[in-house]
XYZ file of C-alpha atoms in Angstrom:
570
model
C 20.291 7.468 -39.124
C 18.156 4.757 -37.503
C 18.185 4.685 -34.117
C 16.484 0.690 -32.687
C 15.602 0.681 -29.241
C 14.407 -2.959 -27.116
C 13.991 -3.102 -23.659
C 15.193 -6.041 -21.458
C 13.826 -6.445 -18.066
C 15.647 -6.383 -15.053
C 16.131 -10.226 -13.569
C 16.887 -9.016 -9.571
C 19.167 -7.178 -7.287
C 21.842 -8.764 -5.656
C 22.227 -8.151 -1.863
C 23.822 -10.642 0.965
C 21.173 -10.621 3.412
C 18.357 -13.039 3.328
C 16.017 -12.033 0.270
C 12.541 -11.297 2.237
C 9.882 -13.502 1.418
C 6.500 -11.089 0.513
C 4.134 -13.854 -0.318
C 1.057 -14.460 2.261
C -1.889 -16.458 1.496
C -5.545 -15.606 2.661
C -6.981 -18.765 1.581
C -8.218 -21.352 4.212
C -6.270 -24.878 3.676
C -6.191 -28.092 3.899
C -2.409 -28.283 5.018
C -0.185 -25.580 5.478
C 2.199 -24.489 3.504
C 5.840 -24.839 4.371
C 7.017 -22.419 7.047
C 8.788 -19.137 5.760
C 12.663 -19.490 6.033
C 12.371 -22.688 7.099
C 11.076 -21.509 10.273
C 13.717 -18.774 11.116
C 14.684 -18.851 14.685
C 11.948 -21.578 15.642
C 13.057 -24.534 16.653
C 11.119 -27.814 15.343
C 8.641 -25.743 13.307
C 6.474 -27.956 11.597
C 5.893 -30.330 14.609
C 7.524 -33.452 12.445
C 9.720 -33.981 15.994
C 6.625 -34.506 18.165
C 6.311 -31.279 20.565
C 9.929 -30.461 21.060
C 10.786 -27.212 22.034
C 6.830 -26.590 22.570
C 5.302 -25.811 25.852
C 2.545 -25.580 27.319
C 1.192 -21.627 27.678
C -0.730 -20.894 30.662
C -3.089 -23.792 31.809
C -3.352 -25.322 28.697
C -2.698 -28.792 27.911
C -0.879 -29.176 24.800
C -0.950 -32.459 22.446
C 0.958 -33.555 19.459
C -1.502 -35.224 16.432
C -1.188 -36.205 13.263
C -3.858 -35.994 10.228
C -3.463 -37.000 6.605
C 0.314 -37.268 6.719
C 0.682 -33.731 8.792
C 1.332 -32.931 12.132
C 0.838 -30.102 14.791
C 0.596 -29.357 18.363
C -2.910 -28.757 19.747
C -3.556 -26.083 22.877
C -6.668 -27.282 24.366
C -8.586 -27.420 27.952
C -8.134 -23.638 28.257
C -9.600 -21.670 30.629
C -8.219 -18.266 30.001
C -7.700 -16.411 26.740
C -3.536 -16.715 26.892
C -3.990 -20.643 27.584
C -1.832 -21.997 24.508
C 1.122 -23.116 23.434
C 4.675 -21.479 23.605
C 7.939 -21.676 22.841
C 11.345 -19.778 24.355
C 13.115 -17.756 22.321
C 15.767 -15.091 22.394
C 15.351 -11.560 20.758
C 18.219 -8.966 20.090
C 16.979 -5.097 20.506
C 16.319 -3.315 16.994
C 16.130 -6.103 14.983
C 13.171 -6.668 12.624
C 11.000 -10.125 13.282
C 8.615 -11.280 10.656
C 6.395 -13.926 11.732
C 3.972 -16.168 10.425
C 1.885 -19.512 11.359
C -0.735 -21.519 10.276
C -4.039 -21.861 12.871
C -6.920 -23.677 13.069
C -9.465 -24.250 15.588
C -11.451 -26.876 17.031
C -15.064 -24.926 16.257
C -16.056 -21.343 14.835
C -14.183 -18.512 13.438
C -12.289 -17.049 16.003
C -9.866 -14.222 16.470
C -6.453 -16.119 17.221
C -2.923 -13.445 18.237
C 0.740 -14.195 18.407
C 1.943 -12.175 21.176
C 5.527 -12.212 21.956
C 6.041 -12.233 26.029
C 9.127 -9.960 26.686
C 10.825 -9.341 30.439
C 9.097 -5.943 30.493
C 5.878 -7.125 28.572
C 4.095 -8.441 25.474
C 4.643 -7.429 21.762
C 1.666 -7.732 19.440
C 2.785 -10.161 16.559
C -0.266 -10.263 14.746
C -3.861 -11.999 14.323
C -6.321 -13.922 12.095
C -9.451 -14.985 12.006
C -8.749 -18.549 12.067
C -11.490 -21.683 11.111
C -11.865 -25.350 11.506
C -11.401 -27.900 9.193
C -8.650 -25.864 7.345
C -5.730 -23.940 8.111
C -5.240 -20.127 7.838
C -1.825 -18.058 7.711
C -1.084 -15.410 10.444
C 1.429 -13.095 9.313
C 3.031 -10.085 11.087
C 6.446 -8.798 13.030
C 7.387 -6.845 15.383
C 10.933 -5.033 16.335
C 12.753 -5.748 19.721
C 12.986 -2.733 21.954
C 15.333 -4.751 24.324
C 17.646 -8.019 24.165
C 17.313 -11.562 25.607
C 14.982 -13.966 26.491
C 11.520 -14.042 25.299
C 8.275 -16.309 24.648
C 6.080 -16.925 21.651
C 2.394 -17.389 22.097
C -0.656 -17.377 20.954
C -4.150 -15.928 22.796
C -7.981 -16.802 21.483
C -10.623 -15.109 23.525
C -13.054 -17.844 23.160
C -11.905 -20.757 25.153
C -14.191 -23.106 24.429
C -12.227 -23.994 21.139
C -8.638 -25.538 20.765
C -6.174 -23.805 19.365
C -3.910 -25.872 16.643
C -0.823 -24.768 15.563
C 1.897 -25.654 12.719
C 4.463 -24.333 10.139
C 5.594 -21.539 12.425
C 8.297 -18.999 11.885
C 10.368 -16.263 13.294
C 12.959 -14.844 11.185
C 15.268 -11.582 12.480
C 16.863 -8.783 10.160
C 19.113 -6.160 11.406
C 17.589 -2.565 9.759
C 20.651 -2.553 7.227
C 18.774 -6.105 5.891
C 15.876 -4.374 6.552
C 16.792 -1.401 4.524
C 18.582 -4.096 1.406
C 15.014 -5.823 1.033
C 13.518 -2.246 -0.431
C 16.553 -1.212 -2.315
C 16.458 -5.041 -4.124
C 12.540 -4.677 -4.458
C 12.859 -1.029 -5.368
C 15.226 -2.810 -8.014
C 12.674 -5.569 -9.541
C 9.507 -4.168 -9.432
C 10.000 -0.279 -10.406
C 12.712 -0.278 -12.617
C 13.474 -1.856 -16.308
C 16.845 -2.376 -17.911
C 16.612 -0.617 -21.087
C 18.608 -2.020 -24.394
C 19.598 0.500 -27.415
C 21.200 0.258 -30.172
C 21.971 3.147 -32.731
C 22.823 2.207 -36.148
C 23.404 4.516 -39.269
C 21.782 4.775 -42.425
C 23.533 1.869 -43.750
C 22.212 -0.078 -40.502
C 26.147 -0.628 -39.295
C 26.398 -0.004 -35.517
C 27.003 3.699 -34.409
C 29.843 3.653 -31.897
C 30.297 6.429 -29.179
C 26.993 7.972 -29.640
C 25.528 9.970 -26.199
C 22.659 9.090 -25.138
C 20.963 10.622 -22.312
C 17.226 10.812 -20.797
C 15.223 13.142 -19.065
C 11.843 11.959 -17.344
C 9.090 13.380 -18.275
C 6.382 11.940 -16.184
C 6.963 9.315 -13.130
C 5.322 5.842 -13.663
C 4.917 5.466 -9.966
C 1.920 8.106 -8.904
C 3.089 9.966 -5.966
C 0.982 13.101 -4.523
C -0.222 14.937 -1.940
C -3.956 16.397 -1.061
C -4.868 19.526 -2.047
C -7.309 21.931 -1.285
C -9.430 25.232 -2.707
C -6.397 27.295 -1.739
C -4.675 26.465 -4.408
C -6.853 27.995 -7.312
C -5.618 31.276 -6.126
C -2.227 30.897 -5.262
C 0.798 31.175 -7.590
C 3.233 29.740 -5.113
C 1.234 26.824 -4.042
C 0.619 26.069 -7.796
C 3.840 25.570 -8.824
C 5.337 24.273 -5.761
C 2.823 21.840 -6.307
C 2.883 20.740 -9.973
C 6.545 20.243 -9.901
C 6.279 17.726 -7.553
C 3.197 15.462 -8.013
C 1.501 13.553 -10.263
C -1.396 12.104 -7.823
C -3.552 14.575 -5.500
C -7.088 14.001 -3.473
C -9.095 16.589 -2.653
C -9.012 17.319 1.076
C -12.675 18.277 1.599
C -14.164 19.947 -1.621
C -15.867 16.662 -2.834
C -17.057 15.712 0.090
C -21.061 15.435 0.086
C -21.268 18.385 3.138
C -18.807 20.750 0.780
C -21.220 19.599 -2.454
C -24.487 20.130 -0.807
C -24.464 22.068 2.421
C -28.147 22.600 2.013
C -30.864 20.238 0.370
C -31.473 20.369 -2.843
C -28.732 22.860 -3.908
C -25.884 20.831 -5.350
C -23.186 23.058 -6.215
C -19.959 21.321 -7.533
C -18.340 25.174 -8.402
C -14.865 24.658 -6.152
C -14.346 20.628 -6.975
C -14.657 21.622 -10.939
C -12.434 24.192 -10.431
C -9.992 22.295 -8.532
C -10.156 18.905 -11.489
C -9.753 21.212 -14.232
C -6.354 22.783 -12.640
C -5.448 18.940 -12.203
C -6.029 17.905 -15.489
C -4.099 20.917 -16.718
C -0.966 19.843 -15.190
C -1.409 15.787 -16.239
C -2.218 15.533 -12.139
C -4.719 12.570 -11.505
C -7.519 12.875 -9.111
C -8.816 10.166 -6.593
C -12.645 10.633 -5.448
C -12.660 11.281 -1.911
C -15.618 10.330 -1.412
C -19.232 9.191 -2.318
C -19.924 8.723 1.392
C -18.406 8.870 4.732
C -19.592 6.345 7.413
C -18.667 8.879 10.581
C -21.590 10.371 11.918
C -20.033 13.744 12.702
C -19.217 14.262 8.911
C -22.405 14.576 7.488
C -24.094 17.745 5.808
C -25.950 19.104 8.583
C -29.604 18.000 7.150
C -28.933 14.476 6.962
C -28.924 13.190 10.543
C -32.467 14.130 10.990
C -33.615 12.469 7.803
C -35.714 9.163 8.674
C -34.599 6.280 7.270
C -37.074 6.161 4.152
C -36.048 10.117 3.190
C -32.190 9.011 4.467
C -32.040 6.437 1.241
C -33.778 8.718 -1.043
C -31.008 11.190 -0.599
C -28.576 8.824 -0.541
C -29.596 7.299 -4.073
C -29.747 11.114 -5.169
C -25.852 11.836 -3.906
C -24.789 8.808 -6.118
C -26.555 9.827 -8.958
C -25.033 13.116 -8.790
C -21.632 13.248 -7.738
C -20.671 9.748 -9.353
C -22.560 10.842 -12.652
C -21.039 14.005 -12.908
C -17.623 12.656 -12.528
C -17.500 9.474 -14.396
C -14.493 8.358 -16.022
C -12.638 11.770 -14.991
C -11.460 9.835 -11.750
C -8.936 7.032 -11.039
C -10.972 5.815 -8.329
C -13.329 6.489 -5.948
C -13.239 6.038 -2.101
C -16.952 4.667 -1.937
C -17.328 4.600 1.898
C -14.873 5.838 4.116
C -13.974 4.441 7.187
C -16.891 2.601 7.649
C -14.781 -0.147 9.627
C -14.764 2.430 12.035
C -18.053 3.703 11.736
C -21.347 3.064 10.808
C -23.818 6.065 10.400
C -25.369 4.616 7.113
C -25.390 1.053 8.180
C -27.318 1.627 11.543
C -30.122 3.248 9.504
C -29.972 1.830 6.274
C -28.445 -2.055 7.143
C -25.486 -3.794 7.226
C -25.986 -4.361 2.775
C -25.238 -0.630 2.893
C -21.675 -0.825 1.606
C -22.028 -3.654 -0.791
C -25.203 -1.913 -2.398
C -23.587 1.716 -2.768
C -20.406 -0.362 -4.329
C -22.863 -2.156 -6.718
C -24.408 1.874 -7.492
C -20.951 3.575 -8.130
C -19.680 0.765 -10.322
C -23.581 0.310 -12.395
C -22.479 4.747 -13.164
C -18.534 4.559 -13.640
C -17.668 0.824 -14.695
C -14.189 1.370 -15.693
C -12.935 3.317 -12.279
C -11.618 0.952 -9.134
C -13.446 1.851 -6.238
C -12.074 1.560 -2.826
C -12.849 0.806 0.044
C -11.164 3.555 2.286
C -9.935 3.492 6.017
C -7.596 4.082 8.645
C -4.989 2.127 11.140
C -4.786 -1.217 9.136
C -1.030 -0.789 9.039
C -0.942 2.166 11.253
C -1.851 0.566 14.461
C -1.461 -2.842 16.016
C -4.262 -2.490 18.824
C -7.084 -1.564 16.729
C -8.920 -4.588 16.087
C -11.396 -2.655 13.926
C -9.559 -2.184 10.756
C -6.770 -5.189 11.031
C -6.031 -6.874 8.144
C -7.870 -9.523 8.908
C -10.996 -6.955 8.861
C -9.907 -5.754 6.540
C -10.377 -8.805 4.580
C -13.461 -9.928 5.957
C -14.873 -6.969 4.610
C -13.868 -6.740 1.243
C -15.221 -10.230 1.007
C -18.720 -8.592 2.391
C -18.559 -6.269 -0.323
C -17.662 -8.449 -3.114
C -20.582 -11.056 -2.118
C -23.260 -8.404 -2.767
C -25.473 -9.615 -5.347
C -23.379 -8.274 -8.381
C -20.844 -7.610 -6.978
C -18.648 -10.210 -7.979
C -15.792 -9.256 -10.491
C -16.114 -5.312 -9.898
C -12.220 -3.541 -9.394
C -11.943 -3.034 -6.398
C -9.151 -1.585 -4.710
C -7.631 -1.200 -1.006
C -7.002 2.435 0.518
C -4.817 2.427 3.441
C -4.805 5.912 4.793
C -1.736 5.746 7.171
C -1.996 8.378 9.542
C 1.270 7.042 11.957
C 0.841 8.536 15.419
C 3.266 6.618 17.307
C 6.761 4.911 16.143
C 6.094 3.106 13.340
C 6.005 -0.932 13.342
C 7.856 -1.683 10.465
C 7.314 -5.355 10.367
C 3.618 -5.464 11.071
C 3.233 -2.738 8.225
C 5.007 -4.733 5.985
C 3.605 -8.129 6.704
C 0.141 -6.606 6.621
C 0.792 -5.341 3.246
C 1.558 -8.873 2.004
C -1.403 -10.217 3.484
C -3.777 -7.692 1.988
C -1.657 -8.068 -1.121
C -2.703 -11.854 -1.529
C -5.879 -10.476 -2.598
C -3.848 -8.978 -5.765
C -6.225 -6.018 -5.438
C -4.320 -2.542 -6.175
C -3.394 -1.335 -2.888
C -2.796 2.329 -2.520
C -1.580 4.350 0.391
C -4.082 7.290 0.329
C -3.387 9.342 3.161
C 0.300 9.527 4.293
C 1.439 11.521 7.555
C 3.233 10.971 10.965
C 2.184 12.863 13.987
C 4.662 15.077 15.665
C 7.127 12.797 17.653
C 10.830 12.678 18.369
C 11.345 10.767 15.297
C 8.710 12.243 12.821
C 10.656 12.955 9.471
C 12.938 9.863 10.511
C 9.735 7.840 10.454
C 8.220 9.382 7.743
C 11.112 9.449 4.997
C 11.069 5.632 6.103
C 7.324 5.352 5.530
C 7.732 6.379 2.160
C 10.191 3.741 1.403
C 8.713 1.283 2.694
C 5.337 1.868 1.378
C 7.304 2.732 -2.252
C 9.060 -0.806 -2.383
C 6.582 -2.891 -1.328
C 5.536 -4.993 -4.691
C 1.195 -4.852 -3.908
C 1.752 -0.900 -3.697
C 0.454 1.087 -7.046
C 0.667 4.864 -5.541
C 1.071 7.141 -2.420
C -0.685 9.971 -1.586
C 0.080 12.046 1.351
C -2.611 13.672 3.994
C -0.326 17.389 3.525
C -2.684 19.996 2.367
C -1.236 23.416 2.782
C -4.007 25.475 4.269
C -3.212 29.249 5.817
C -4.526 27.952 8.934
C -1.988 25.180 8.588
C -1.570 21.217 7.827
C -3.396 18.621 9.511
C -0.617 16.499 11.061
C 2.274 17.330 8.996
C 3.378 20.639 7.097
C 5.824 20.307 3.858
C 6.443 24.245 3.207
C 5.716 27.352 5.533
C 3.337 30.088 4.197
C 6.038 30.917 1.108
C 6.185 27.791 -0.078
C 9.641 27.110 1.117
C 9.896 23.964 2.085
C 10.091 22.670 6.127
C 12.264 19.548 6.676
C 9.312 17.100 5.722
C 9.023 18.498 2.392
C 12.552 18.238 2.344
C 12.141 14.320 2.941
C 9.697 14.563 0.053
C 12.001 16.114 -2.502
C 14.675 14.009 -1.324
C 12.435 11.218 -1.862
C 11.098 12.666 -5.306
C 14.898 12.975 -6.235
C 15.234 8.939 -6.564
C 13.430 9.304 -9.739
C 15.561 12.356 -11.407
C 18.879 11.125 -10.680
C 22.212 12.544 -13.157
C 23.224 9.585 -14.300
C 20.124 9.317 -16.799
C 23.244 9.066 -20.023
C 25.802 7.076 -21.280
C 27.470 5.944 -24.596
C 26.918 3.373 -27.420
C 29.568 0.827 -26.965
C 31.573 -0.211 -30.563
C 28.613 -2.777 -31.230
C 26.154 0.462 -30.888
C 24.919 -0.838 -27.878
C 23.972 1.073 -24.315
C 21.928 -0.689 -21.367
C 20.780 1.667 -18.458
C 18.050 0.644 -15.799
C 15.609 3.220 -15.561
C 12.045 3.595 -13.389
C 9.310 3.161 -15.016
C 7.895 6.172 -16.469
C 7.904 8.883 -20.126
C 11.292 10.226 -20.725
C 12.533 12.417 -23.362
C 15.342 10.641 -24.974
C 18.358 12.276 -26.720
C 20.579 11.356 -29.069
C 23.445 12.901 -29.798
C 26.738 12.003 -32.147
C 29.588 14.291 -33.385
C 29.659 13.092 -37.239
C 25.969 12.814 -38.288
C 25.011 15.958 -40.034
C 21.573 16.300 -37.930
C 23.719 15.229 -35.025
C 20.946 15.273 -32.231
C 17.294 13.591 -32.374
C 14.982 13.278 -29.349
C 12.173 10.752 -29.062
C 9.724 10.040 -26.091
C 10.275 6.511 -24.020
C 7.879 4.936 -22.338
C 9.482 2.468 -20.006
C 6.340 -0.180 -18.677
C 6.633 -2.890 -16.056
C 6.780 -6.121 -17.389
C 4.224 -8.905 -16.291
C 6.791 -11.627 -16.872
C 10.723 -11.763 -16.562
C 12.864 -11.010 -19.197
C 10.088 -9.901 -21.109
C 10.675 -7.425 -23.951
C 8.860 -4.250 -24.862
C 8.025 -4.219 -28.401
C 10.471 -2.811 -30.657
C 10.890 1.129 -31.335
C 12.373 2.718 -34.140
C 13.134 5.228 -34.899
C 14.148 6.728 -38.619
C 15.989 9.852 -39.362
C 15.866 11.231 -42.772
């Protein structure tokens, strides 16, 4: 019997709410680009009917202009951050609003917010760093926490410079829309409609044969961290390996585990600790060449000067990155140093770009990261926005040789509070414009009212967004316990987050992996991406079951076609 098997790709997901638009652009233009759903709820939002339904914000003085065959309102005499220009709208509580609007400015680079002005306060609706003499995109969202009537604005701290403003929009989804924009991306970007056709010996179609398909290993990497506990612990082991494919170490590569006291290197627990990974087929991340935050340093370093401070330095790189080349899918380089800035403040502000340039000149082929915390997390830290974030990956890259390395954004998400679901996504497809491989590297929700509400959705989110290329969560078991958020108890049973996480794990291992050649020999099924064990089975051939493995890719292009595989049974 020969068994053919083609794969066609899935073309979309059809849903009745408005399809979401993901796209964001971080380039500075010369026009703006049209206004996302034609400007959702705003009314007049490219400024073609002069400034109607635009007011003035605060002291400003607001005028309508024209330039090269496009128009916007300008905010200018300001005399106080929030001088700018407005416009009314109404809100409904729980709804979703994504927003997005192109800014320039008279002078400078300056920080420019949307803020949306509420009857109990103002909502943070996001922020770029916006330029003159071309236009830049703000994108972000927030969700309603009450109904009625409400104002748009937009705040720049430095009022010496006019704020312009065009292509704005503001489009509402209830959470059900909310929740039909993952299931229809979950749809496109993770999944492939698979063809077969079985044909006998004499290559005539073989009706009424069952097919069915077991997965074998996920194409999405999903982990958690781990630590040393789990070299010696059977329970943790296989609790473990059943689940992930991804894990970071929690501290055991870290240079104060790896060299505690100069000059004795000792890389015993983080070799132990790969070598059960690459037993199971679990991928590592490197966490981390170096980490910015002065109270995370081996104990010897903060007294170094700064001439002995580099020397060491240049030795850690040499060591750990040497010793560990191409064994890694990536390597946090320097963590959080949005946040902070040990190495910088004694070595200079090239620090980052230079180590970068190091790690890559050692391990070519791995995408190193640049690692760090409340970018999606949290709306009022200014440090690590995306527009930062951004601004510092372009740092990075404009190191001398630095250009062209793979590079790759780590998002750590540690959610404290509720979880803004628009502003994470929106910052996602902002950072995404970069199309640099963003990963979510350190996954947990603090303990609130809604914690495994927030996180199951977390995990969605962050799983159907189309920039996204793995998760890995911050849930270490430790005896001591778990830093924010604890999967199993000390048997290894699991506690209602790791609960979430197999019900989340159990998207990908569904029963309804089978079904039967038609009359033609044919059987489509959409399956994730990922290995699968594929059976065949048919009540009159004499070997009447054959197995193959699948490999089911995502497609760069739609409709495209995996190559052919056959499959010949003598």
């Amino acid at each position: 019997m020969n068994l053919f098997v083609s794969f066609v790709c899935t073309t979309g997901f059809e849903v009745d709410a408005l399809e979401y638009d993901y796209s964001a652009s971080i380039e500075c233009l010369t026009h703006p680009l049209k206004p996302q759903y034609k400007g959702g709820i705003i009314k007049n939002p490219e400024l073609n009917n002069g400034v109607e339904g635009w007011t003035s914000f605060g002291d400003a003085k607001i005028e309508h202009r024209e330039s090269s065959g496009n128009k916007y309102v300008v905010a200018h005499s300001r005399k106080k951050a929030y001088d700018s220009v407005s416009q009314n709208i109404q809100i409904e509580k729980d709804k979703h609003y994504t927003l997005s609007a192109w800014i320039q400015v008279s002078k400078g680079n300056v920080l420019v917010t949307a803020f949306v002005k509420t009857r109990t306060g103002s909502k943070f609706g996001g922020a770029i760093f916006a330029e003159t003499n071309c236009w830049s995109m703000l994108k972000g969202g927030f969700t309603a926490e009450e109904s009625g009537p409400a104002e748009l604005y937009f705040e720049g701290n430095d009022t010496s410079v006019d704020i312009w403003i065009d292509s704005v929009s503001l489009q509402p989804f209830t959470e059900k829309e909310w929740s039909s924009h993952q299931d229809q991306s979950i749809e496109k970007i993770r999944k492939r409609k698979v063809l077969i056709q079985a044909l006998n010996e004499e290559g005539k179609p073989l009706a009424n044969a069952n097919v069915s398909f077991a997965l074998k290993k996920l194409g999405f990497p999903f982990g958690s961290s781990m630590n040393k506990y789990i070299l010696n612990n059977k329970l943790y082991q296989n609790w473990f390996t059943s689940r992930f494919t991804v894990t970071t170490f929690e501290n055991e590569m870290k240079w104060y585990s790896t060299e505690a006291v100069k000059g004795k290197v000792d890389y015993t627990t983080a070799d132990a600790m790969l070598q059960f990974a690459k037993q199971h087929n679990i991928e590592v991340r490197g966490h981390n060449v170096f980490w910015d935050d002065p109270h995370y340093q081996p104990s010897w370093v903060p007294s170094l000067s700064p001439t002995q401070l580099s020397s060491a330095v240049e030795e850690r790189v040499k060591s750990v990155v040497s010793k560990y080349k191409g064994k890694l899918i990536s390597w946090d380089v320097v963590n959080e140093n949005m946040h902070f800035s040990f190495y910088e403040s004694k070595l200079g502000k090239t620090f980052s770009g230079k180590i970068f340039n190091e790690v890559h000149k050692i391990d070519g082929q791995t995408t190193l990261f640049l690692n760090d915390y409340n970018t999606i997390e949290e709306i009022s830290d200014g440090e690590s926005s995306p527009a930062r974030y951004l601004q510092k990956i372009k740092q990075i890259q404009s190191y001398a040789g630095n250009r062209g390395i793979p590079m790759g954004i780590g998002l750590e998400s540690h959610f404290s509070h509720a979880i803004n679901f628009p502003y994470m996504r929106s910052s996602l497809d902002y950072l995404g414009a970069t199309r640099l491989p963003i990963w979510i590297t350190e996954l947990d929700v603090a303990s609130q009212p809604r914690q495994l509400q927030y996180f199951e959705l977390a995990l969605k989110e962050a799983h159907s967004h189309p920039m996204v290329r793995g998760i890995v969560m911050w849930t270490a078991w430790s005896p001591q316990g778990c830093y924010k958020l604890c999967l199993v108890d000390n048997n290894f049973k699991n506690l209602p987050a790791g609960n979430v996480v197999d019900k989340f794990i159990s998207q990908w291992k569904s029963n309804k992996l089978s079904g039967v050649t038609d009359k033609n020999g044919f059987l489509e099924i959409t399956l994730f991406h990922g290995d699968y064990e594929m059976e065949i089975l048919h009540p009159n051939q004499k070997n009447n079951t054959f197995t193959q493995i699948l490999k089911v890719t995502p497609s760069d292009k739609s409709n495209q076609t995996q190559p052919l595989v056959k499959l010949q049974i003598k």
